[in-house]
């Protein structure tokens, strides 16, 4: 199992719109493509309270490549992405790390 840690740094004041896009659209489209989330978090105390952090679970790098590319090319996603950014960009930047569990991790 591979986990992907993604951190979205939202544009100032745009975190509520980003959260709404995930809740109302993105998760449904991910489900269609078999993308599995392991959790979502916002920052209470830390560097910035304008961040959304989440993790995805993948069986392999090949699965990630196939499913993520299909999601990004999905016409519904492209339309939703365009529509939800009509009042301005939601995300300033994204960081992504692919993680492998250790032998002693409670998550496998």
PDB file of C-alpha atoms in Angstrom:
ATOM      1  CA  UNK A   1       0.000   0.000   0.000  1.00  0.00           C
ATOM      2  CA  UNK A   2       1.182   3.508  -0.823  1.00  0.00           C
ATOM      3  CA  UNK A   3      -0.210   6.643   0.784  1.00  0.00           C
ATOM      4  CA  UNK A   4      -0.162  10.034  -0.847  1.00  0.00           C
ATOM      5  CA  UNK A   5      -0.005  13.073   1.416  1.00  0.00           C
ATOM      6  CA  UNK A   6      -1.307  16.178  -0.359  1.00  0.00           C
ATOM      7  CA  UNK A   7      -1.361  19.691   1.088  1.00  0.00           C
ATOM      8  CA  UNK A   8      -3.314  22.429  -0.675  1.00  0.00           C
ATOM      9  CA  UNK A   9      -2.364  25.979   0.239  1.00  0.00           C
ATOM     10  CA  UNK A  10      -5.502  27.917  -0.607  1.00  0.00           C
ATOM     11  CA  UNK A  11      -5.596  31.461  -1.855  1.00  0.00           C
ATOM     12  CA  UNK A  12      -6.383  33.909   0.980  1.00  0.00           C
ATOM     13  CA  UNK A  13     -10.041  33.598   1.961  1.00  0.00           C
ATOM     14  CA  UNK A  14     -10.719  30.765  -0.551  1.00  0.00           C
ATOM     15  CA  UNK A  15     -10.491  27.748   1.800  1.00  0.00           C
ATOM     16  CA  UNK A  16     -14.317  27.529   2.261  1.00  0.00           C
ATOM     17  CA  UNK A  17     -14.798  27.343  -1.525  1.00  0.00           C
ATOM     18  CA  UNK A  18     -12.068  24.695  -1.802  1.00  0.00           C
ATOM     19  CA  UNK A  19     -13.679  22.608   0.942  1.00  0.00           C
ATOM     20  CA  UNK A  20     -17.072  22.927  -0.754  1.00  0.00           C
ATOM     21  CA  UNK A  21     -15.613  21.737  -4.073  1.00  0.00           C
ATOM     22  CA  UNK A  22     -14.191  18.615  -2.434  1.00  0.00           C
ATOM     23  CA  UNK A  23     -17.354  17.905  -0.443  1.00  0.00           C
ATOM     24  CA  UNK A  24     -19.861  18.585  -3.224  1.00  0.00           C
ATOM     25  CA  UNK A  25     -18.015  17.384  -6.327  1.00  0.00           C
ATOM     26  CA  UNK A  26     -14.484  15.991  -6.114  1.00  0.00           C
ATOM     27  CA  UNK A  27     -15.194  13.040  -3.819  1.00  0.00           C
ATOM     28  CA  UNK A  28     -18.025  11.836  -6.074  1.00  0.00           C
ATOM     29  CA  UNK A  29     -15.800  12.021  -9.152  1.00  0.00           C
ATOM     30  CA  UNK A  30     -12.993  10.243  -7.295  1.00  0.00           C
ATOM     31  CA  UNK A  31     -15.429   7.448  -6.401  1.00  0.00           C
ATOM     32  CA  UNK A  32     -16.245   7.015 -10.089  1.00  0.00           C
ATOM     33  CA  UNK A  33     -12.514   6.523 -10.770  1.00  0.00           C
ATOM     34  CA  UNK A  34     -11.833   4.296  -7.756  1.00  0.00           C
ATOM     35  CA  UNK A  35      -9.733   6.867  -5.893  1.00  0.00           C
ATOM     36  CA  UNK A  36      -9.764   6.134  -2.147  1.00  0.00           C
ATOM     37  CA  UNK A  37      -9.275   8.830   0.455  1.00  0.00           C
ATOM     38  CA  UNK A  38      -7.710   8.010   3.828  1.00  0.00           C
ATOM     39  CA  UNK A  39      -8.732  11.294   5.502  1.00  0.00           C
ATOM     40  CA  UNK A  40      -8.996  15.085   5.253  1.00  0.00           C
ATOM     41  CA  UNK A  41      -7.832  17.725   7.713  1.00  0.00           C
ATOM     42  CA  UNK A  42      -7.721  21.482   8.105  1.00  0.00           C
ATOM     43  CA  UNK A  43      -5.076  23.182  10.234  1.00  0.00           C
ATOM     44  CA  UNK A  44      -6.146  24.409  13.686  1.00  0.00           C
ATOM     45  CA  UNK A  45      -2.693  25.415  14.909  1.00  0.00           C
ATOM     46  CA  UNK A  46       0.322  25.606  12.649  1.00  0.00           C
ATOM     47  CA  UNK A  47       1.955  27.540   9.888  1.00  0.00           C
ATOM     48  CA  UNK A  48      -1.316  28.452   8.154  1.00  0.00           C
ATOM     49  CA  UNK A  49      -5.013  27.948   8.746  1.00  0.00           C
ATOM     50  CA  UNK A  50      -5.585  28.286   4.981  1.00  0.00           C
ATOM     51  CA  UNK A  51      -4.440  24.727   4.231  1.00  0.00           C
ATOM     52  CA  UNK A  52      -6.273  21.543   3.400  1.00  0.00           C
ATOM     53  CA  UNK A  53      -4.348  18.335   4.056  1.00  0.00           C
ATOM     54  CA  UNK A  54      -5.501  14.938   2.889  1.00  0.00           C
ATOM     55  CA  UNK A  55      -4.264  11.434   2.189  1.00  0.00           C
ATOM     56  CA  UNK A  56      -5.076   9.013  -0.591  1.00  0.00           C
ATOM     57  CA  UNK A  57      -4.523   5.242  -0.482  1.00  0.00           C
ATOM     58  CA  UNK A  58      -3.111   3.420  -3.503  1.00  0.00           C
ATOM     59  CA  UNK A  59      -2.331  -0.261  -4.098  1.00  0.00           C
ATOM     60  CA  UNK A  60       0.615   0.613  -6.352  1.00  0.00           C
ATOM     61  CA  UNK A  61       2.279   3.422  -8.274  1.00  0.00           C
ATOM     62  CA  UNK A  62       0.742   2.029 -11.476  1.00  0.00           C
ATOM     63  CA  UNK A  63      -2.742   2.264  -9.971  1.00  0.00           C
ATOM     64  CA  UNK A  64      -2.078   5.839  -8.887  1.00  0.00           C
ATOM     65  CA  UNK A  65      -0.863   6.828 -12.325  1.00  0.00           C
ATOM     66  CA  UNK A  66      -3.833   5.250 -14.101  1.00  0.00           C
ATOM     67  CA  UNK A  67      -6.583   6.501 -11.786  1.00  0.00           C
ATOM     68  CA  UNK A  68      -5.188   9.990 -11.197  1.00  0.00           C
ATOM     69  CA  UNK A  69      -4.692  10.582 -14.924  1.00  0.00           C
ATOM     70  CA  UNK A  70      -8.249   9.391 -15.640  1.00  0.00           C
ATOM     71  CA  UNK A  71      -9.567  11.776 -12.970  1.00  0.00           C
ATOM     72  CA  UNK A  72      -7.634  14.764 -14.338  1.00  0.00           C
ATOM     73  CA  UNK A  73      -8.922  14.061 -17.862  1.00  0.00           C
ATOM     74  CA  UNK A  74     -12.545  13.532 -16.766  1.00  0.00           C
ATOM     75  CA  UNK A  75     -14.763  16.087 -18.572  1.00  0.00           C
ATOM     76  CA  UNK A  76     -16.953  16.468 -15.476  1.00  0.00           C
ATOM     77  CA  UNK A  77     -13.902  17.323 -13.330  1.00  0.00           C
ATOM     78  CA  UNK A  78     -12.631  19.802 -15.915  1.00  0.00           C
ATOM     79  CA  UNK A  79     -16.050  21.529 -15.979  1.00  0.00           C
ATOM     80  CA  UNK A  80     -16.365  21.597 -12.160  1.00  0.00           C
ATOM     81  CA  UNK A  81     -12.823  22.900 -11.792  1.00  0.00           C
ATOM     82  CA  UNK A  82     -13.518  25.705 -14.256  1.00  0.00           C
ATOM     83  CA  UNK A  83     -16.900  26.570 -12.716  1.00  0.00           C
ATOM     84  CA  UNK A  84     -15.630  26.641  -9.115  1.00  0.00           C
ATOM     85  CA  UNK A  85     -12.793  28.987 -10.072  1.00  0.00           C
ATOM     86  CA  UNK A  86     -14.905  31.494 -12.007  1.00  0.00           C
ATOM     87  CA  UNK A  87     -14.508  33.946  -9.083  1.00  0.00           C
ATOM     88  CA  UNK A  88     -10.775  33.322  -8.839  1.00  0.00           C
ATOM     89  CA  UNK A  89      -8.212  30.654  -8.261  1.00  0.00           C
ATOM     90  CA  UNK A  90      -8.785  28.446  -5.180  1.00  0.00           C
ATOM     91  CA  UNK A  91      -5.320  26.970  -4.696  1.00  0.00           C
ATOM     92  CA  UNK A  92      -2.043  28.840  -4.441  1.00  0.00           C
ATOM     93  CA  UNK A  93       0.101  25.689  -4.552  1.00  0.00           C
ATOM     94  CA  UNK A  94       0.004  21.958  -3.859  1.00  0.00           C
ATOM     95  CA  UNK A  95       2.607  19.735  -2.267  1.00  0.00           C
ATOM     96  CA  UNK A  96       2.487  15.970  -2.649  1.00  0.00           C
ATOM     97  CA  UNK A  97       4.496  13.144  -1.094  1.00  0.00           C
ATOM     98  CA  UNK A  98       4.166   9.418  -1.717  1.00  0.00           C
ATOM     99  CA  UNK A  99       4.675   7.438   1.484  1.00  0.00           C
ATOM    100  CA  UNK A 100       5.296   3.748   2.205  1.00  0.00           C
ATOM    101  CA  UNK A 101       4.348   2.343   5.629  1.00  0.00           C
ATOM    102  CA  UNK A 102       7.162   1.056   7.833  1.00  0.00           C
ATOM    103  CA  UNK A 103       7.196  -2.539   9.060  1.00  0.00           C
ATOM    104  CA  UNK A 104       5.979  -1.337  12.496  1.00  0.00           C
ATOM    105  CA  UNK A 105       3.208   0.972  11.243  1.00  0.00           C
ATOM    106  CA  UNK A 106      -0.355   0.301  12.382  1.00  0.00           C
ATOM    107  CA  UNK A 107      -1.381   1.181   8.826  1.00  0.00           C
ATOM    108  CA  UNK A 108      -0.315  -1.326   6.164  1.00  0.00           C
TER     109      UNK A 108
END
